[in-house]
XYZ file of C-alpha atoms in Angstrom:
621
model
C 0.000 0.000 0.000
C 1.431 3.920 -0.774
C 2.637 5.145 2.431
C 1.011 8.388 3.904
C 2.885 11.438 4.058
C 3.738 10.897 7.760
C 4.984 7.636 7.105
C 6.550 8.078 3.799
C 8.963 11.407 5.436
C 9.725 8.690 8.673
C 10.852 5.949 6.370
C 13.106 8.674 4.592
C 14.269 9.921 7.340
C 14.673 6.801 9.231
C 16.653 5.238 6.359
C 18.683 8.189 5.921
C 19.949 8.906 10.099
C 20.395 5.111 9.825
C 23.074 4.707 7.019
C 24.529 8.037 8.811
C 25.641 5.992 11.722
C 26.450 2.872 9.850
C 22.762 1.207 11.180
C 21.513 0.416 7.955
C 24.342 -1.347 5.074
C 24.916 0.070 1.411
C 23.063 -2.681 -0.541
C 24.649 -4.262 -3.289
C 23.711 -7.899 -5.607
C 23.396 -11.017 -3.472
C 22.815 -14.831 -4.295
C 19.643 -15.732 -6.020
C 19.237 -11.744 -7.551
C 18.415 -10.497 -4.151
C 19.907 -6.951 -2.758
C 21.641 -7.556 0.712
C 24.729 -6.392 2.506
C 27.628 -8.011 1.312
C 29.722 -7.488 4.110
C 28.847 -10.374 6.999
C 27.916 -9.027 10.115
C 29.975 -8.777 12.821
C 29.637 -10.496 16.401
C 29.143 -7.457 18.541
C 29.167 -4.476 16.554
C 30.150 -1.531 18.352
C 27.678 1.720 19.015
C 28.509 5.703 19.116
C 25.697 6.988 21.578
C 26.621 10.326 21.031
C 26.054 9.847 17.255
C 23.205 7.842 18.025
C 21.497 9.988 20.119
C 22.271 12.945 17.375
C 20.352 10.554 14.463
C 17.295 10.061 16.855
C 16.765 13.631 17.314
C 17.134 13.962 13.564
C 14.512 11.589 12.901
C 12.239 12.439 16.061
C 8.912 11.806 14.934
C 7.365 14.751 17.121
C 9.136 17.075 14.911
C 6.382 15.849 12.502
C 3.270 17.099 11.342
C 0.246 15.441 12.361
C -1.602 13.044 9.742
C -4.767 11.127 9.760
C -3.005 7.670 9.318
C -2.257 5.834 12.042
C 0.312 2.166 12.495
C -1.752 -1.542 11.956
C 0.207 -2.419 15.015
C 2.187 -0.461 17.884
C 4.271 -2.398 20.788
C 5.198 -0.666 23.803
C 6.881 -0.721 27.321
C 9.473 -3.370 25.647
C 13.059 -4.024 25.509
C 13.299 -3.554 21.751
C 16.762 -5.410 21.030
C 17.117 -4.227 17.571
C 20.122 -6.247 16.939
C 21.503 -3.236 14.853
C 24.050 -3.575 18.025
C 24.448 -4.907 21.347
C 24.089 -1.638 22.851
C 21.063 -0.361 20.175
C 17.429 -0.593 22.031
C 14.758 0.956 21.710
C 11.252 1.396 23.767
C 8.315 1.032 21.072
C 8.188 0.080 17.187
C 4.710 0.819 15.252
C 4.216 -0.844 12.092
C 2.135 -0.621 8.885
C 1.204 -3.067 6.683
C 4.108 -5.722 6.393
C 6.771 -2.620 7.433
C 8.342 -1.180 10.342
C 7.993 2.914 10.180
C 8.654 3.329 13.650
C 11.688 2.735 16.131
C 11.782 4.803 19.212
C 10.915 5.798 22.607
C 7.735 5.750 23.921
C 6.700 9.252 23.771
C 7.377 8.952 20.049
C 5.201 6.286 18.992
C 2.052 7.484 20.500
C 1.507 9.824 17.056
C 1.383 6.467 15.521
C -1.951 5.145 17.372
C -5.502 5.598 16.119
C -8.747 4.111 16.718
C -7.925 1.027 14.607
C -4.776 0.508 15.734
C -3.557 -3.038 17.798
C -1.787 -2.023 20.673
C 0.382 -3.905 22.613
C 2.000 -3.285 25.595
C 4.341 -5.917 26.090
C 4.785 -4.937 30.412
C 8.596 -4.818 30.009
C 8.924 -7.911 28.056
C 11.401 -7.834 24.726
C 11.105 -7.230 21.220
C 13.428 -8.739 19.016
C 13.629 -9.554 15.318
C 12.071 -13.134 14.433
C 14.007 -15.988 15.344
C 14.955 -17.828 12.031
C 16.786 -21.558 11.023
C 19.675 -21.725 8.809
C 19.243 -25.533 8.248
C 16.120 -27.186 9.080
C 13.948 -30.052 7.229
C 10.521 -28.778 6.859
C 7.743 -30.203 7.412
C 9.926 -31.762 9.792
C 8.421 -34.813 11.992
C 5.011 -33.399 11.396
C 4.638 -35.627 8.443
C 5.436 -38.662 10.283
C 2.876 -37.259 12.969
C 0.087 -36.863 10.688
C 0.766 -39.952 8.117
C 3.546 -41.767 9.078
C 4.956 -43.912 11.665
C 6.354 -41.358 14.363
C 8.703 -42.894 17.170
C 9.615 -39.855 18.769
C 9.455 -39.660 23.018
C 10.449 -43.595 22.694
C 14.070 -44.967 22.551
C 14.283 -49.212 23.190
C 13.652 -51.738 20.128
C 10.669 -53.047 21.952
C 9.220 -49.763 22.169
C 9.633 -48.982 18.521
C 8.939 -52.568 17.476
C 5.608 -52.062 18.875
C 4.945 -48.840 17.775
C 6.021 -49.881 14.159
C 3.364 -52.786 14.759
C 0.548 -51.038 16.210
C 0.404 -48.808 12.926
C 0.790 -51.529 10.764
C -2.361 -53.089 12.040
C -4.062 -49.675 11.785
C -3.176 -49.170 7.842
C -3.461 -52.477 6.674
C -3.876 -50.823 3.115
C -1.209 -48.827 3.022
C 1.348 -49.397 0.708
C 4.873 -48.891 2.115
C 4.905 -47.927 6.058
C 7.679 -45.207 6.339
C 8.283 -43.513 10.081
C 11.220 -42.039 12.234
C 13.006 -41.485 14.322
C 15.221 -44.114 15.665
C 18.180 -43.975 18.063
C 21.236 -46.391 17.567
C 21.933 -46.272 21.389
C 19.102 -48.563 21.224
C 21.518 -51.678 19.972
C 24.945 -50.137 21.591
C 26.479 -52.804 23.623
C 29.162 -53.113 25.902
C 32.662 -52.811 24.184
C 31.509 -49.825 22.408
C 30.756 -51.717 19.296
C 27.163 -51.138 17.609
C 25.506 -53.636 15.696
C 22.470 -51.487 14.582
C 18.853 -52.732 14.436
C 18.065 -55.573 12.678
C 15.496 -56.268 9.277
C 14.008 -59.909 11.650
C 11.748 -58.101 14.246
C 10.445 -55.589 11.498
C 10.026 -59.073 9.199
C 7.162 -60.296 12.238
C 5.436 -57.536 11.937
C 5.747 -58.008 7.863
C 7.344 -59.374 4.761
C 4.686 -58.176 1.868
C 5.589 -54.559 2.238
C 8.349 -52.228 3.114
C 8.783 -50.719 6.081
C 11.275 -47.907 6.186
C 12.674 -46.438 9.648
C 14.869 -43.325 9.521
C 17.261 -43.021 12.451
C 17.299 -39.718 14.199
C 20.155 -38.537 12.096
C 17.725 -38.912 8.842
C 21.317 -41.043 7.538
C 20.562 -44.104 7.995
C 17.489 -46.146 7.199
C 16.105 -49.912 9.176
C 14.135 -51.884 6.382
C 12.886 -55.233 6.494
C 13.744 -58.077 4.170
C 11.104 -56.827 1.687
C 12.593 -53.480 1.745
C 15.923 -55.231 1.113
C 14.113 -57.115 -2.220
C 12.961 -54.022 -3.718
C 16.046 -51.992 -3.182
C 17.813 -54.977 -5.210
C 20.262 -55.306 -1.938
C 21.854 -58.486 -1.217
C 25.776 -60.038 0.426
C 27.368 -59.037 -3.485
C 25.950 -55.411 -3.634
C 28.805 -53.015 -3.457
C 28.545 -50.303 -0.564
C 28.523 -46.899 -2.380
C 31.068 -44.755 -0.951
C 30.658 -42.873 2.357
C 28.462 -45.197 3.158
C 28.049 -48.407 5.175
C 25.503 -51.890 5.035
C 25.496 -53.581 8.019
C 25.976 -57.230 7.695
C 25.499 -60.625 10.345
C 28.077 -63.208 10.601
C 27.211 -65.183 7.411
C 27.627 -61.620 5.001
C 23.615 -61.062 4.922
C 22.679 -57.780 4.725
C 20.846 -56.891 8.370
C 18.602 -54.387 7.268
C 20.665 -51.681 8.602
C 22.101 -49.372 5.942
C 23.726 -45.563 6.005
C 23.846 -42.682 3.714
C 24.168 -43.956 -0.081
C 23.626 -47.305 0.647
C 20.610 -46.088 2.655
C 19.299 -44.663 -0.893
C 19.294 -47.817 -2.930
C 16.346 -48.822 -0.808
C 14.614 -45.085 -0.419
C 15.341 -44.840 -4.030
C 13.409 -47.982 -5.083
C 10.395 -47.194 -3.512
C 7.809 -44.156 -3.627
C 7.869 -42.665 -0.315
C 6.270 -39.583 -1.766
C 3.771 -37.707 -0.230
C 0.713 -36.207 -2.051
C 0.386 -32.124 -2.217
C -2.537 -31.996 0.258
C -0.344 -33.719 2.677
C 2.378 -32.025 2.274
C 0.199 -28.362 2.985
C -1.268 -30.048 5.661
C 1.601 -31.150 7.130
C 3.278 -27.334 6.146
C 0.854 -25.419 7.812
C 0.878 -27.642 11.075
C 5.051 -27.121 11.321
C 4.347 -23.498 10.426
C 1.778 -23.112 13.305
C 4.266 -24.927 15.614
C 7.315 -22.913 14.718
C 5.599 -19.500 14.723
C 4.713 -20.347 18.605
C 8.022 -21.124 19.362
C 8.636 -16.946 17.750
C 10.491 -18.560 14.186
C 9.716 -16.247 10.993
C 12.412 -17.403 9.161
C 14.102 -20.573 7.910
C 16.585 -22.521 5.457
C 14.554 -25.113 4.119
C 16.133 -28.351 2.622
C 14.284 -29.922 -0.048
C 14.891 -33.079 -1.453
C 17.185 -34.965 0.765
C 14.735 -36.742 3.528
C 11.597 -39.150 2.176
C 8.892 -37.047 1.018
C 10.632 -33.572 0.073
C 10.395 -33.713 -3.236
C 7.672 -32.237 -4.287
C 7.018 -29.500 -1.740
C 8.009 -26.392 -3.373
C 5.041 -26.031 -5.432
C 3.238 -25.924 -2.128
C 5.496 -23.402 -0.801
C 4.477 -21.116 -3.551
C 0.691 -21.733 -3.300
C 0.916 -21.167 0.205
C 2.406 -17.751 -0.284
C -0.015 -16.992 -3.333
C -2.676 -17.192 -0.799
C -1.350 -15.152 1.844
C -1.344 -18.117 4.108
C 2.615 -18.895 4.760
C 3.486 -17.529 7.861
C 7.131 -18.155 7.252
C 9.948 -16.431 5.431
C 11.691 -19.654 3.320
C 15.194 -19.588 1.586
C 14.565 -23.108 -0.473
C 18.368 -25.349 -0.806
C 17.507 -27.817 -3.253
C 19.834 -31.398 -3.078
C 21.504 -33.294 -4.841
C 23.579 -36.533 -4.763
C 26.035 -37.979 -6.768
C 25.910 -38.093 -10.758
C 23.644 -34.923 -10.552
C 25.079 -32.394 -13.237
C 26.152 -28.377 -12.884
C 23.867 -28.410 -15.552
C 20.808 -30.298 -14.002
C 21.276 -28.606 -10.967
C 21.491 -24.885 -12.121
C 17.555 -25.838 -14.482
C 16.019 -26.838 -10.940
C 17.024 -24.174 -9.279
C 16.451 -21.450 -11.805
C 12.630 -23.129 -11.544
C 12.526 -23.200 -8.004
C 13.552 -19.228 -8.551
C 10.209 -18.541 -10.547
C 8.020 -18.665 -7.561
C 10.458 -16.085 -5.739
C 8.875 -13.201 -3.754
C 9.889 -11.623 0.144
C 8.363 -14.833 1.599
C 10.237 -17.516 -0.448
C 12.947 -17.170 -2.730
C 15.327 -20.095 -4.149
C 18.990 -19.554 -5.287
C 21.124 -22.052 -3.200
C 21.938 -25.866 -4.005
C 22.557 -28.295 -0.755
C 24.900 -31.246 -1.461
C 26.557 -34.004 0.996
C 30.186 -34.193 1.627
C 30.202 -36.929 4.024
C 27.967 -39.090 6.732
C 27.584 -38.669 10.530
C 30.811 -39.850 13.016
C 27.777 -42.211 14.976
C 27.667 -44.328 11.711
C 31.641 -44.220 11.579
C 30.681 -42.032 7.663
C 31.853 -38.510 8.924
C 35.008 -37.911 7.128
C 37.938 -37.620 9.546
C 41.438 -36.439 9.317
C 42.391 -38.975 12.607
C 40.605 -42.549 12.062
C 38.288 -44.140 14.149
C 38.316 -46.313 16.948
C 38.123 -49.558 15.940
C 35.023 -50.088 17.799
C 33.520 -48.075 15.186
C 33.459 -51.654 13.524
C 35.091 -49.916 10.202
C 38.487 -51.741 10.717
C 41.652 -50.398 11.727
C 42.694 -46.498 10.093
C 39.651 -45.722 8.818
C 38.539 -42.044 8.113
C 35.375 -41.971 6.367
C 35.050 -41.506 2.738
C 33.283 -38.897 0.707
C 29.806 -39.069 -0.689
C 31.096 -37.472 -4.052
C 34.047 -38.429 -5.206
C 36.319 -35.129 -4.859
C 37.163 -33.948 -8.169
C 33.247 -33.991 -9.797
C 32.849 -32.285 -6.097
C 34.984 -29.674 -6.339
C 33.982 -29.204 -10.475
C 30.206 -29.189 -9.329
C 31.023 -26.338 -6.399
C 32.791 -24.034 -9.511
C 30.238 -24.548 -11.620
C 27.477 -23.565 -9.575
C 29.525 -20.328 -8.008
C 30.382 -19.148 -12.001
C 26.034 -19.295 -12.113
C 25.799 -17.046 -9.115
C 24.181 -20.189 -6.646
C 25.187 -20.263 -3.353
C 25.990 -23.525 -2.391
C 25.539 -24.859 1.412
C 27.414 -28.308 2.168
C 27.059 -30.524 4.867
C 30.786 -31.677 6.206
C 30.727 -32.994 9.436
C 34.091 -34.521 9.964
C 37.529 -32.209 9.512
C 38.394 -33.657 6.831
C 35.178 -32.888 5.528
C 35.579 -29.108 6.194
C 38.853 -29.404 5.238
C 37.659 -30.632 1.534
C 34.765 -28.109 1.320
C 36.636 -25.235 1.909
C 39.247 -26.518 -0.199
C 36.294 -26.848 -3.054
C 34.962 -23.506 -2.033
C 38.837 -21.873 -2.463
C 39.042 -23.432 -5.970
C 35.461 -21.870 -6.845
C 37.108 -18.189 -5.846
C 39.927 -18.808 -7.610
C 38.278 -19.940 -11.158
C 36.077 -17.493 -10.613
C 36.604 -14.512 -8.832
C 36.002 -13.216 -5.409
C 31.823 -12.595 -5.197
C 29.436 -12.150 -2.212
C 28.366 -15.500 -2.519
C 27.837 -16.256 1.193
C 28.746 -19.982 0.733
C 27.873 -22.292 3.843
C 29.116 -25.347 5.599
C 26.172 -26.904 8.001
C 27.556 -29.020 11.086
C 31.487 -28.227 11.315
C 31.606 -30.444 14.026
C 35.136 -30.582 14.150
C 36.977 -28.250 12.509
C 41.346 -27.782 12.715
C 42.355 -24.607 13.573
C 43.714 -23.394 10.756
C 40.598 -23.836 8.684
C 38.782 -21.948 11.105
C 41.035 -19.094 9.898
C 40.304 -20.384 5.775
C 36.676 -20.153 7.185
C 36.862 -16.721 8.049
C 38.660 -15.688 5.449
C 36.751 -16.997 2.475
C 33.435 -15.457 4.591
C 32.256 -18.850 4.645
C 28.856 -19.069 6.849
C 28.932 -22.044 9.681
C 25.340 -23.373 10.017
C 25.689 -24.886 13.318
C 23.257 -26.836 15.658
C 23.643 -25.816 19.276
C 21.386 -28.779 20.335
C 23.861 -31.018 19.921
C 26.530 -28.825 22.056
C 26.309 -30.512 25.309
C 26.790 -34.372 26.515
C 23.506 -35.858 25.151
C 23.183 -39.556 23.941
C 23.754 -38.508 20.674
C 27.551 -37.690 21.886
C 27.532 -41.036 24.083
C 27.816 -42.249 20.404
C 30.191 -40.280 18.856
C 32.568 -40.761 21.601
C 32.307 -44.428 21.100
C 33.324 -43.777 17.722
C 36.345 -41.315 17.991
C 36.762 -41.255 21.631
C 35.710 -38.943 24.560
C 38.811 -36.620 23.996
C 37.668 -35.459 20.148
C 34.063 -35.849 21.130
C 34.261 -32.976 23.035
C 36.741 -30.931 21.221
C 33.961 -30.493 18.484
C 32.240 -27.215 18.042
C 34.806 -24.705 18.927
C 31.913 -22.110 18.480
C 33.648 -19.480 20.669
C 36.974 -19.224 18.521
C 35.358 -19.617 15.564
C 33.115 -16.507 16.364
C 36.441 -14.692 17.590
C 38.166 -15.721 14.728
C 35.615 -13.904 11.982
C 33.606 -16.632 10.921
C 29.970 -15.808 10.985
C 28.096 -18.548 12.818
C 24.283 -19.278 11.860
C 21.380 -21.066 14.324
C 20.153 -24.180 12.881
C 18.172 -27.122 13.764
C 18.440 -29.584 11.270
C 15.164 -30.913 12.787
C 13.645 -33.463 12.536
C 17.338 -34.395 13.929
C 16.886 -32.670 16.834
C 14.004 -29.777 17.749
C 13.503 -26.887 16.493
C 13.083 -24.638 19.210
C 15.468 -21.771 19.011
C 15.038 -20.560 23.024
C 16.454 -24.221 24.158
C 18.791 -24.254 21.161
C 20.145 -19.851 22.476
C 20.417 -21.894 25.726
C 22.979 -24.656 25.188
C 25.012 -22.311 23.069
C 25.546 -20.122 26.233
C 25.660 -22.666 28.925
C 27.166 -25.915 27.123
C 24.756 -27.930 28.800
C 21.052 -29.606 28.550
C 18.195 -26.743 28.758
C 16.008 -29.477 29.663
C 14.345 -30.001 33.805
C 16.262 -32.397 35.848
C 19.459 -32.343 33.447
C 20.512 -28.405 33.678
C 21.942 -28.570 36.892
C 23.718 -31.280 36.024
C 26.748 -32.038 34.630
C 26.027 -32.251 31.264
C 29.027 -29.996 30.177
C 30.323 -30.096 26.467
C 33.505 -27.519 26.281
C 32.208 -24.938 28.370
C 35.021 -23.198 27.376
C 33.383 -22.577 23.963
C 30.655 -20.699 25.160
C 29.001 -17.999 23.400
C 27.084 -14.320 24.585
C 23.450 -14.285 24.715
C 23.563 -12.032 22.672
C 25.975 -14.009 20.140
C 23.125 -16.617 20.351
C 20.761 -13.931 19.696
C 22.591 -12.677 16.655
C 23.011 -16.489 15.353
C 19.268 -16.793 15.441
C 18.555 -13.423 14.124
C 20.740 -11.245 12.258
C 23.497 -13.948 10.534
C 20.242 -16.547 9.263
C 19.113 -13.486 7.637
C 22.322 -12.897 6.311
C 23.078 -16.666 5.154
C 19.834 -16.510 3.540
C 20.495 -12.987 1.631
C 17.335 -11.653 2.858
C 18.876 -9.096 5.728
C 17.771 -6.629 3.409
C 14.078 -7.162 4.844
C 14.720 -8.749 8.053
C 16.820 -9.659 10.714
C 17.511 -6.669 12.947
C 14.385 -4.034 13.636
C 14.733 -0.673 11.391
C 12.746 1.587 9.617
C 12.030 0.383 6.428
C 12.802 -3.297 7.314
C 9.630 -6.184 7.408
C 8.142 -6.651 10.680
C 9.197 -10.343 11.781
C 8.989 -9.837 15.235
C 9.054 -12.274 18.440
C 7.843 -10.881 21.495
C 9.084 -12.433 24.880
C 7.883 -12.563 28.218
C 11.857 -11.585 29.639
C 15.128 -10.470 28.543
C 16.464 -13.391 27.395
C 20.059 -11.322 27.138
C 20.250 -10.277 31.313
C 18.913 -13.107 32.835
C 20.066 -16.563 34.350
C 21.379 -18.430 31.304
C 19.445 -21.345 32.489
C 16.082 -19.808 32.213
C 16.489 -18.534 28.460
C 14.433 -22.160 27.945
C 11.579 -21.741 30.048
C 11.062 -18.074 28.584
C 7.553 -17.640 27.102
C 6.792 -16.429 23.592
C 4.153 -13.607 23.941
C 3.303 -12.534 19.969
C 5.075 -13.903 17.240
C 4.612 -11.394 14.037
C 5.547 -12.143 10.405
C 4.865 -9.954 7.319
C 3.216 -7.453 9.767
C 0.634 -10.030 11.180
C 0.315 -11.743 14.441
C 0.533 -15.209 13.566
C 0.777 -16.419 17.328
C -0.403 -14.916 20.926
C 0.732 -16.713 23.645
């Protein structure tokens, strides 16, 4: 809608006190066509106050002359964290239409309340800009939930066994039963060693049909012996690389298989989900994720079961004003994809792109997970990774079509974003992502790596300097089963060296929030937690010790930053959101506390008041 006069002078004059100070960056061509600062931002940006207080004098709204228009929405009596800096608050922000026009003290944005305006006084809570998810699955588990098998709260073989049986029964017509998650600490024994479920209790609840379990990881897959048939997998069928089929003592295949090898079953069968499902299941996440104050996320299509055809209802969604959540799509793609295949599907994922979704990035696999012994390592495992002595991992690609892929999709302008969890992983990508700037020239291209669980320290400085984003999950910072496993698998002393989150943030390298649900949840107040605290946000395990290098400990307000301002960076959208300015889109959380002055251990059991995206409250809490 045009702006009023009022409005259209505050934006102006907003915009222009802002890029005085340095508040608001010179824009300039990102990723994907969009306009974004090109310079990352930094961890804790410093703040003049005497030249700030100049600019909001300049730009004081009572200087204005009154107008009949009046702000949608005004919030008041907050802690507006603006993220602009650490230091940068504010008391009120109106807003009109999907815009903010107003950032100020509360005398100010009084001119900006009418009779139709929504106002709400937030009683000293905190404004801050949406939280947002550099790496997250979506619909996540609520596809399981609603269609699937879903084994989530339950973690024996019995437990899932009966779960997996009890739905069976249920959907006797169905024709493939697909579910997740499951957890291999389920068959850990002992010595450390890990057999990993096996195809013969899934085989008594059936044989005519597949049944397909994803582990929690989304890696690795448990299939009966039917599975097994139609995936043409036998004792002769050669593992892919970076990948792994678990056999018994006679060389039969178990029904346990990881990464590539996982795919010759997945790949065999439809596991597709139809369009009204997959809204269905969208709009459930979306309703989930605004409560829990997300506005933003990564979204990776095309890797798990049933991604493939969700972009179409991305765009519908957004036709009809109904998507409540700002979407950078990463399409996937696996080995013996082409530059050239991959640069048509995401020019077409492109077509559909507006503020709410665009496309422009392409998501591709470097190596497995260290629990399945496929994370590429520059030490080997232990040998009760069952892998053999010296054995690092291998690639998923092999590393020259890798590296050819990464240049070919830079020279098109697509920002790539690879998952590498082991160093030598890292140590590869940023290796392709070096040869990429070299063939073709230094560009903004905001290039990611999701995961970096272990890292050496002198790619942490290659990180930084080829302003390589780190998508990182700060769930899985602290001693939770999911490290039990990994140390079994490298040992307790690298286990807890991973995620050196506090040098890598000193060292330059901008550091994004992610889930990677349905790995692990999606909640980004548990997830600012652990990244400050290093151990569980959860009741009855946060005063314990739970510790995963403390000594890597971020800020709250780092946390608050990865969540915020460096998603909307990684995504080349923090032209519209990401820190709260004049002129910017109103994504908006609302909390019930400061989540950046109080305990560290109560960030979790903050409450999410409003959650506001495009302008509109999508959530009261």
């Amino acid at each position: 809608m045009p702006y009023p006069t009022r409005f259209r002078r505050l934006l102006t004059l907003g915009a222009v006190t802002a890029l005085a100070v340095g508040l608001l960056p010179a824009c300039s061509s990102g990723g994907g066509g969009t306009s974004a600062s090109s310079t990352p931002p930094a961890t804790t940006p410093a703040a003049d106050p005497a030249t700030e207080a100049a600019a909001t004098e300049a730009a004081d709204p009572a200087t204005e002359p009154a107008d009949e228009a009046a702000a949608d929405i005004v919030i008041k009596n907050a802690t507006v964290q603006t993220m602009v800096s650490e230091t940068d608050t504010a008391e009120a922000v109106a807003i009109l239409g999907d815009t903010i026009v107003y950032v100020g003290d509360a005398a100010g944005v009084a001119a900006f309340e009418g009779p139709n305006t929504q106002v709400i006084d937030l009683g000293g809570g905190m404004l801050s800009p949406g939280f947002m998810d550099g790496h997250i699955h979506v619909p996540s588990n609520w596809l399981d939930r609603l269609f699937g098998i879903s084994l989530e709260g339950i973690y024996t073989e019995a437990e899932y066994l009966d779960a997996i049986g009890t739905f069976v029964e249920a959907n006797p017509d169905l024709p493939v039963y697909v579910g997740a998650p499951f957890m291999l600490n389920a068959w850990q024994l002992e010595d450390g060693s890990n057999p990993g479920p096996n195809k013969a209790g899934l085989d008594q609840i059936t044989t005519d049909k597949p049944i397909i379990i994803y582990d929690v990881a989304h890696h690795s897959i448990w299939t009966n012996s039917k599975g097994l048939e139609l995936g043409g997998v036998t004792r002769d069928t050669p593992v892919p690389a970076g990948a792994a089929i678990a056999k018994d003592e006679n060389g039969e295949p178990t029904g346990y298989l990881t990464d590539a090898a996982a795919t010759l079953v997945t790949g065999a069968i439809d596991l597709s989900y139809s369009a009204d499902q997959q809204r269905e299941a969208m709009i459930a996440f979306q309703e989930e994720a605004n409560s829990m104050g997300i506005t933003g996320i990564t979204n990776i299509v095309g890797a798990l079961g049933g991604e493939s055809n969700n972009t179409d209802v991305y765009a519908g969604l957004d036709a009809g004003g109904e998507l409540t959540l700002r979407l950078r799509i990463a399409n996937t793609f696996s080995p013996g994809a082409t530059a050239e295949e991959a640069i048509e599907v995401v020019r077409a994922t492109q077509a559909n792109d507006s503020d709410m979704v665009r496309g422009g990035t392409v998501k591709l696999f470097y190596d497995g997970v260290t629990e399945s012994g496929t994370a590429v390592m520059t030490e080997p495992y232990l040998e009760a990774a069952g892998m053999g002595a010296d054995w690092y991992g291998e690639p998923v690609w092999p590393v020259e079509e890798f590296d050819a892929l990464v240049t070919a999709l830079d020279a098109a302008g697509i920002q790539v974003h690879v998952h590498a969890i082991g160093d030598g992983a890292v140590q590869a990508t940023l290796d392709a992502y070096a040869g990429a700037q070299a063939a073709n020239g230094e560009r903004d291209a905001r290039h990611t790596i999701t995961h970096v669980c272990a890292i050496l320290a002198d790619d942490i400085e290659r990180m930084a300097e080829l302003k390589v984003v780190a998508a990182l999950q700060f769930l899985w910072m602290y001693a939770d089963p999911l490290y039990e496993l990994e140390a079994a698998f490298i040992g307790p002393e690298r286990a807890l060296a991973m995620y050196p989150t506090k040098v890598m943030a000193e060292t330059g390298v901008v550091i994004s929030g992610a889930s990677d649900a349905p790995v692990t949840p999606y909640n980004p107040l548990e997830e600012i937690e652990v990244g400050v605290t290093r151990n569980s946000p959860y009741a009855g395990e946060e005063d314990t010790d739970m510790y995963r290098a403390a000594d890597q400990a971020l800020s709250a307000y780092q946390m608050l930053q990865a969540y915020t301002t460096n998603v909307a960076y990684e995504n080349f959208m923090d032209d519209l959101v990401g820190t709260i300015e004049v002129g910017k889109k109103a994504d908006l959380v609302a909390l019930d506390q400061n989540i950046l002055t109080i305990d560290p251990k109560l960030i979790s059991d903050t409450k999410v008041l409003y959650t506001i995206s495009n302008g509109r409250v999508v959530y009261t809490g």
